[in-house]
PDB file of C-alpha atoms in Angstrom:
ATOM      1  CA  UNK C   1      76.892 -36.267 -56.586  1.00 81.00           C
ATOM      2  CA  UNK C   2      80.023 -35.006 -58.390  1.00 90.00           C
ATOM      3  CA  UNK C   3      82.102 -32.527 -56.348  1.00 92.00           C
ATOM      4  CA  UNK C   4      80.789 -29.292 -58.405  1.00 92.00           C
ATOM      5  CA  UNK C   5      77.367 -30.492 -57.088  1.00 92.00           C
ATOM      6  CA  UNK C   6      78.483 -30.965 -53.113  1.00 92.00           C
ATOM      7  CA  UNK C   7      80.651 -27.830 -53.331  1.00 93.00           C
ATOM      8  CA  UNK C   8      77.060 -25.493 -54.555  1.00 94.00           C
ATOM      9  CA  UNK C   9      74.998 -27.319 -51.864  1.00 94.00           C
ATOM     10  CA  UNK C  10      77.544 -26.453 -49.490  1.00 94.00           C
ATOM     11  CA  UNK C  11      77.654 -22.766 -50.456  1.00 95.00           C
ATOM     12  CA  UNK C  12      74.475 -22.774 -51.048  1.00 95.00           C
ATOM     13  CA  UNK C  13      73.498 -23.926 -47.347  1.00 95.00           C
ATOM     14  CA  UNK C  14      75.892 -21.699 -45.774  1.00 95.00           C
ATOM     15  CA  UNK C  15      74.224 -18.805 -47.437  1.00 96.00           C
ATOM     16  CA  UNK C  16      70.668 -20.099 -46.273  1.00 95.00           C
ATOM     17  CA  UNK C  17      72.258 -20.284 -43.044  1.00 96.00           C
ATOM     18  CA  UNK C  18      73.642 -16.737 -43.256  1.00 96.00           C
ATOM     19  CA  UNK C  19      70.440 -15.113 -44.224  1.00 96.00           C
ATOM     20  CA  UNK C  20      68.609 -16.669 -41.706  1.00 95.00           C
ATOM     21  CA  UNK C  21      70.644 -15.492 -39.025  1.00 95.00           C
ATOM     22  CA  UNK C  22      70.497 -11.943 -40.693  1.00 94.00           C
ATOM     23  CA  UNK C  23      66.575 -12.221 -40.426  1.00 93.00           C
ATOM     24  CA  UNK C  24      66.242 -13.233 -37.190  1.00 91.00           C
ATOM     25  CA  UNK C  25      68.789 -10.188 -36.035  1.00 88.00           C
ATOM     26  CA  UNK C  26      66.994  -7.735 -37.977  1.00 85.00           C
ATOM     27  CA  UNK C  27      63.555  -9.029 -36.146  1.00 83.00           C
ATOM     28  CA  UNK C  28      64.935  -8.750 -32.991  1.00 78.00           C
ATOM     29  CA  UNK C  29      66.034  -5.245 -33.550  1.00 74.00           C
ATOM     30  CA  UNK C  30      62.401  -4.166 -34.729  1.00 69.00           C
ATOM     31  CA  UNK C  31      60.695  -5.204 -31.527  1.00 61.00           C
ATOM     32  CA  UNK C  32      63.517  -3.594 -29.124  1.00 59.00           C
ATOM     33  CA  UNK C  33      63.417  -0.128 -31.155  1.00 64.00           C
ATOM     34  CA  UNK C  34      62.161   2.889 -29.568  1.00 62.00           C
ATOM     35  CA  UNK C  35      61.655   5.501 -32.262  1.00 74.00           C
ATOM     36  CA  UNK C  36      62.347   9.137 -31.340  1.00 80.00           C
ATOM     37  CA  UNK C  37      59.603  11.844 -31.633  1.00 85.00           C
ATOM     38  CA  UNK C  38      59.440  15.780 -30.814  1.00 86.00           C
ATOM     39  CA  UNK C  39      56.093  16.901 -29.903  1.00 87.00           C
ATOM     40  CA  UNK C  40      55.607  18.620 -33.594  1.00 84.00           C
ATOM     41  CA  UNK C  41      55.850  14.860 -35.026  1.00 83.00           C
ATOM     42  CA  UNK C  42      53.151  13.087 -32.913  1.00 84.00           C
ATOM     43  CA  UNK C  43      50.610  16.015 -33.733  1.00 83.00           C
ATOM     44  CA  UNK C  44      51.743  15.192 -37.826  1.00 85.00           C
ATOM     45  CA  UNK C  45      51.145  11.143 -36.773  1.00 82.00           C
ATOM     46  CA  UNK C  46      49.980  10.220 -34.088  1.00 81.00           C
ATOM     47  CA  UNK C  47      51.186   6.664 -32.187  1.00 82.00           C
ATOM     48  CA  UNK C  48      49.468   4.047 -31.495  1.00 82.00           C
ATOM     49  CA  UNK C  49      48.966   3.733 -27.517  1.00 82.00           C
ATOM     50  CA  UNK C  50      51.203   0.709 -26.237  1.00 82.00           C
ATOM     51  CA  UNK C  51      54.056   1.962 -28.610  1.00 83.00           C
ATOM     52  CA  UNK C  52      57.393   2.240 -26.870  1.00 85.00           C
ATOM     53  CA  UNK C  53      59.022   5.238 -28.279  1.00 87.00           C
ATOM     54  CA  UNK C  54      61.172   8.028 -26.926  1.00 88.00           C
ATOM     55  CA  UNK C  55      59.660  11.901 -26.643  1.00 88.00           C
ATOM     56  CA  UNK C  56      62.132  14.655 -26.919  1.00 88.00           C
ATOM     57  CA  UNK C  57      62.416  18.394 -26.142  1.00 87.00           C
ATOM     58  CA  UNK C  58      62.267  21.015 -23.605  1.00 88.00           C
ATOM     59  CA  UNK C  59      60.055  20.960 -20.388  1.00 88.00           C
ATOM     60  CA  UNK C  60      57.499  23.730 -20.637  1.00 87.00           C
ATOM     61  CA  UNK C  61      57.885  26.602 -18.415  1.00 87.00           C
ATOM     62  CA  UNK C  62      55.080  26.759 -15.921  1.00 88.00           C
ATOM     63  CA  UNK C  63      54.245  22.731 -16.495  1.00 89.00           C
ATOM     64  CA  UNK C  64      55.199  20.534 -13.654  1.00 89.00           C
ATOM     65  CA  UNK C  65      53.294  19.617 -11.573  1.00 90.00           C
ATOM     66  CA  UNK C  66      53.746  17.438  -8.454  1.00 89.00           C
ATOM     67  CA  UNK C  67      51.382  14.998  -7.227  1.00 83.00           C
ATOM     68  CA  UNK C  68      50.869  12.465  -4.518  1.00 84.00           C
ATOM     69  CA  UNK C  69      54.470  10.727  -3.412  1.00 84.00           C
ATOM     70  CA  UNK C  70      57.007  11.059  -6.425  1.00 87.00           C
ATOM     71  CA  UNK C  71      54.790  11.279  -9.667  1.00 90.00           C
ATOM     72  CA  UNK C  72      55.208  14.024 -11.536  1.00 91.00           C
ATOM     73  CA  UNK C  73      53.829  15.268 -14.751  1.00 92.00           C
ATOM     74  CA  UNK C  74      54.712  18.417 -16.775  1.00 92.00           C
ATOM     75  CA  UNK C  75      54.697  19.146 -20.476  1.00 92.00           C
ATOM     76  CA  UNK C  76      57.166  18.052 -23.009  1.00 91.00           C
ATOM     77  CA  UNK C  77      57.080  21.182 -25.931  1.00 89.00           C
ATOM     78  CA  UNK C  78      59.474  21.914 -28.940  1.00 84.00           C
ATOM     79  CA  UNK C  79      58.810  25.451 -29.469  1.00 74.00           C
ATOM     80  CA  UNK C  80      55.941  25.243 -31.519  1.00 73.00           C
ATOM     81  CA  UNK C  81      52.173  25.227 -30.162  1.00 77.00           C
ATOM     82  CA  UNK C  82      52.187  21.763 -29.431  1.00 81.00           C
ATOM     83  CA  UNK C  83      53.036  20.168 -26.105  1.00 88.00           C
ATOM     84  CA  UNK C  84      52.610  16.711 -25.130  1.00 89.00           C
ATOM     85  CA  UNK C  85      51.545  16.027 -21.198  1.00 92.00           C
ATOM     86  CA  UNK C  86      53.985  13.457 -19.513  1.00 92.00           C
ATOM     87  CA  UNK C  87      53.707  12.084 -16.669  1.00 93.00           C
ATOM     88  CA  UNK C  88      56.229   9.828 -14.343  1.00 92.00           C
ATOM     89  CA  UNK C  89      56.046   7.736 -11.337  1.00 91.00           C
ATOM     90  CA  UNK C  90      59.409   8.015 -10.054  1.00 89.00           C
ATOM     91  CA  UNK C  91      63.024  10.203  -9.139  1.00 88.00           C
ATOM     92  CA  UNK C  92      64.181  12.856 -11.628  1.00 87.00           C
ATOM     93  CA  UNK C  93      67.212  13.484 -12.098  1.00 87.00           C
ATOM     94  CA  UNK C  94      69.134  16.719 -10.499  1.00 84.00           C
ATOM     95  CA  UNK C  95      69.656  18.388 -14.091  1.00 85.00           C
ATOM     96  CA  UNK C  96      65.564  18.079 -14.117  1.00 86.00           C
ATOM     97  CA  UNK C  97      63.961  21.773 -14.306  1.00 85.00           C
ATOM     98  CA  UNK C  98      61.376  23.634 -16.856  1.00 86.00           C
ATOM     99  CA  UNK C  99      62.941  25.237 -19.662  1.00 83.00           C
ATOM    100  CA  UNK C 100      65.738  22.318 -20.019  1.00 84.00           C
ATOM    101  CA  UNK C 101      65.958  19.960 -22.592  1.00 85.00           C
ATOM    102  CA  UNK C 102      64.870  16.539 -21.620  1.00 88.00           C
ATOM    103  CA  UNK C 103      64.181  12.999 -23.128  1.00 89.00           C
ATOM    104  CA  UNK C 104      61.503  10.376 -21.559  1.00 90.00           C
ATOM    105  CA  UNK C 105      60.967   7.182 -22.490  1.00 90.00           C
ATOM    106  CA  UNK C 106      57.040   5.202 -22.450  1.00 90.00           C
ATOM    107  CA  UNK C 107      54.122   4.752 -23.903  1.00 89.00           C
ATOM    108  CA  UNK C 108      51.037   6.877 -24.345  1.00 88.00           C
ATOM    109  CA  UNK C 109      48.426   5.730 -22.179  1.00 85.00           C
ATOM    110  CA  UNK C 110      45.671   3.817 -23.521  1.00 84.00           C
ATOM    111  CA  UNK C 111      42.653   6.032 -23.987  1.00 81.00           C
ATOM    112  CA  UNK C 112      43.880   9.296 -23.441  1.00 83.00           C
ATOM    113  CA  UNK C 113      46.739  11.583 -24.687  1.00 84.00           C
ATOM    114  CA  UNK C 114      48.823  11.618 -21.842  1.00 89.00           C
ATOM    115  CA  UNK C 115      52.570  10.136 -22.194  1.00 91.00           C
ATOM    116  CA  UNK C 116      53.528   7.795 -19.305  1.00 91.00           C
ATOM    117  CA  UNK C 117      57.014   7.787 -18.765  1.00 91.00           C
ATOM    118  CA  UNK C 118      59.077   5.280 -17.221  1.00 90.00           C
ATOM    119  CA  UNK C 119      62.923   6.729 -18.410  1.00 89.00           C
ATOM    120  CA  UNK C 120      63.421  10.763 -17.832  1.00 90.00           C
ATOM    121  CA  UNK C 121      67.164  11.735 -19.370  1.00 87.00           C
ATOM    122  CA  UNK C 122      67.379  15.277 -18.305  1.00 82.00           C
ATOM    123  CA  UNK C 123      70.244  17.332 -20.148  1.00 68.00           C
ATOM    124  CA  UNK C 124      71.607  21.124 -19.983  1.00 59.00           C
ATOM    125  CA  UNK C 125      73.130  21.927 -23.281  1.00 55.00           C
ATOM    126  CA  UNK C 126      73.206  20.447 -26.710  1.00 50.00           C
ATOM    127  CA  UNK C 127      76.374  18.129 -26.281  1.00 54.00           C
ATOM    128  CA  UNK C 128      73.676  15.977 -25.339  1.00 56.00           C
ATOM    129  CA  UNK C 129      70.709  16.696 -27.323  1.00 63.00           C
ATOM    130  CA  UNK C 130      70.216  14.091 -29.745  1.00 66.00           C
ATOM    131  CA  UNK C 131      71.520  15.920 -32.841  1.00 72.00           C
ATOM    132  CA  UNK C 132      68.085  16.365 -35.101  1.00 74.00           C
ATOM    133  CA  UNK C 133      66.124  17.541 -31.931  1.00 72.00           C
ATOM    134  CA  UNK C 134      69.152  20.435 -31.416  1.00 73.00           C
ATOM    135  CA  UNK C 135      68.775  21.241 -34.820  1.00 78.00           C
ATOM    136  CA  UNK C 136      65.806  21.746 -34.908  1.00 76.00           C
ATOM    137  CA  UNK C 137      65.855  24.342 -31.689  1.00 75.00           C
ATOM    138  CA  UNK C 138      68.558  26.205 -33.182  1.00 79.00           C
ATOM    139  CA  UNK C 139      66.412  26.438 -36.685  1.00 79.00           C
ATOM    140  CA  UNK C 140      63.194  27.797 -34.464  1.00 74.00           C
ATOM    141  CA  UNK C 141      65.521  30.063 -32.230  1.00 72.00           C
ATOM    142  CA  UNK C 142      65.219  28.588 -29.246  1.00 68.00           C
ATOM    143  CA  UNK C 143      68.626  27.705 -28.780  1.00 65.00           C
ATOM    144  CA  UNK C 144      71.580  30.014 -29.817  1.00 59.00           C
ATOM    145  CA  UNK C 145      75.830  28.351 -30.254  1.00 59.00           C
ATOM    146  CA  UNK C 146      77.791  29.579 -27.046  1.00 53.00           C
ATOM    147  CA  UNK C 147      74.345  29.543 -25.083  1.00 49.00           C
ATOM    148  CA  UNK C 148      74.233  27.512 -22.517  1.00 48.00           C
ATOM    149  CA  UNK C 149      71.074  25.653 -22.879  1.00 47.00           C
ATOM    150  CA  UNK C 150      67.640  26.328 -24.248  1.00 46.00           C
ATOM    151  CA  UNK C 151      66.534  27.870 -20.887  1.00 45.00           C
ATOM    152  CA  UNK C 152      69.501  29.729 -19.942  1.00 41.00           C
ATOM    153  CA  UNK C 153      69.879  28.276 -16.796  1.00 40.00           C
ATOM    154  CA  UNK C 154      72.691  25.976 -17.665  1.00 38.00           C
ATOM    155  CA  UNK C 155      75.547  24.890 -15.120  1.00 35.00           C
ATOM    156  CA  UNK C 156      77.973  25.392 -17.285  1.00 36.00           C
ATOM    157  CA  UNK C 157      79.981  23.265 -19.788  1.00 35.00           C
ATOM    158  CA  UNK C 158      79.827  20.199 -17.411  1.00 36.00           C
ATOM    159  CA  UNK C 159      79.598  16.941 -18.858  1.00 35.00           C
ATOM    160  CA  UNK C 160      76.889  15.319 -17.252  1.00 39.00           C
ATOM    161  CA  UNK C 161      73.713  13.541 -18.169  1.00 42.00           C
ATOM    162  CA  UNK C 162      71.541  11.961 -15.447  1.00 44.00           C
ATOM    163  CA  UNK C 163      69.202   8.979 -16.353  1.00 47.00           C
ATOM    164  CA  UNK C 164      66.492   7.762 -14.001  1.00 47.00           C
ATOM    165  CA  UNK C 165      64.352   4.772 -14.424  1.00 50.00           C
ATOM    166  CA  UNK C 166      61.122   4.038 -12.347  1.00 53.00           C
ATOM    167  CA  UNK C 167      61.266   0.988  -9.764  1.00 47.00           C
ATOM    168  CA  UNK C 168      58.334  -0.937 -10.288  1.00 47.00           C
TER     169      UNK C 168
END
């Protein structure tokens, strides 16, 4: 082998090495991804039941419910006519209440339409709203700049989020 030869094998391996490594990175990103939907979304496409994702919005007013020990199940809503039922086995947080945005976590339940949560992120005001979901609020009305949340029942301009996840 003349030293042009070893040098391109050498690059050449390297770079096989390199994409490799990119390929296995990007794979393990793709199984660890849970993809954010507002309730307007999963009526447009539906998800397949045992799909991790995240389910963003307000808590409808009138919608929890509270059942045996600490499950709880209310109604996840973006303003429109669609509302997705979610229900959680565990502690919500303090910022937790109806007209608040919120974010959960699961899977829909095999079967049935009902999303089982096992990660509630309760927030007051759109500091931390994931941006697209306060966007869209704000485009439907539902939330107005200087207001202090979607339900008006903020605590102020705090800065605190509260994230809960169920003990198994």
């Amino acid at each position: 082998m003349t030293r042009k030869q070893k040098r391109l094998a050498v690059i050449g391996g390297g770079m096989g090495f390199i994409i490799a490594a990119v390929l296995l990175v990007m794979f393990a990103f793709s199984q660890s991804v849970a993809y954010f939907y507002m309730p307007a979304d999963l009526a447009k496409t539906p998800v397949a039941p045992e799909t991790r994702i995240r389910l963003g919005g307000l808590v409808g007013e009138g919608s929890v419910v509270r059942g045996t020990g600490s499950t709880v199940e209310f109604a996840v809503t973006d303003g429109s006519t669609n509302a997705v039922k979610v229900k959680y086995t565990g502690i919500l947080p303090d910022l937790f209440r109806e007209g608040q945005g919120v974010v959960t976590e699961g899977m829909f339940a095999t079967g049935t339409n009902v999303f089982v949560a096992d990660t509630v992120l309760a927030k007051h005001d759109e500091t931390y709203m994931p941006k697209d979901v306060a966007d869209r609020l704000k485009s439907q009305g539902l939330w107005k700049e200087g207001q202090e949340g979607p339900g008006k029942q903020g605590l102020g301009k705090e800065s605190q989020a509260q994230e809960v996840k169920a003990t198994p």
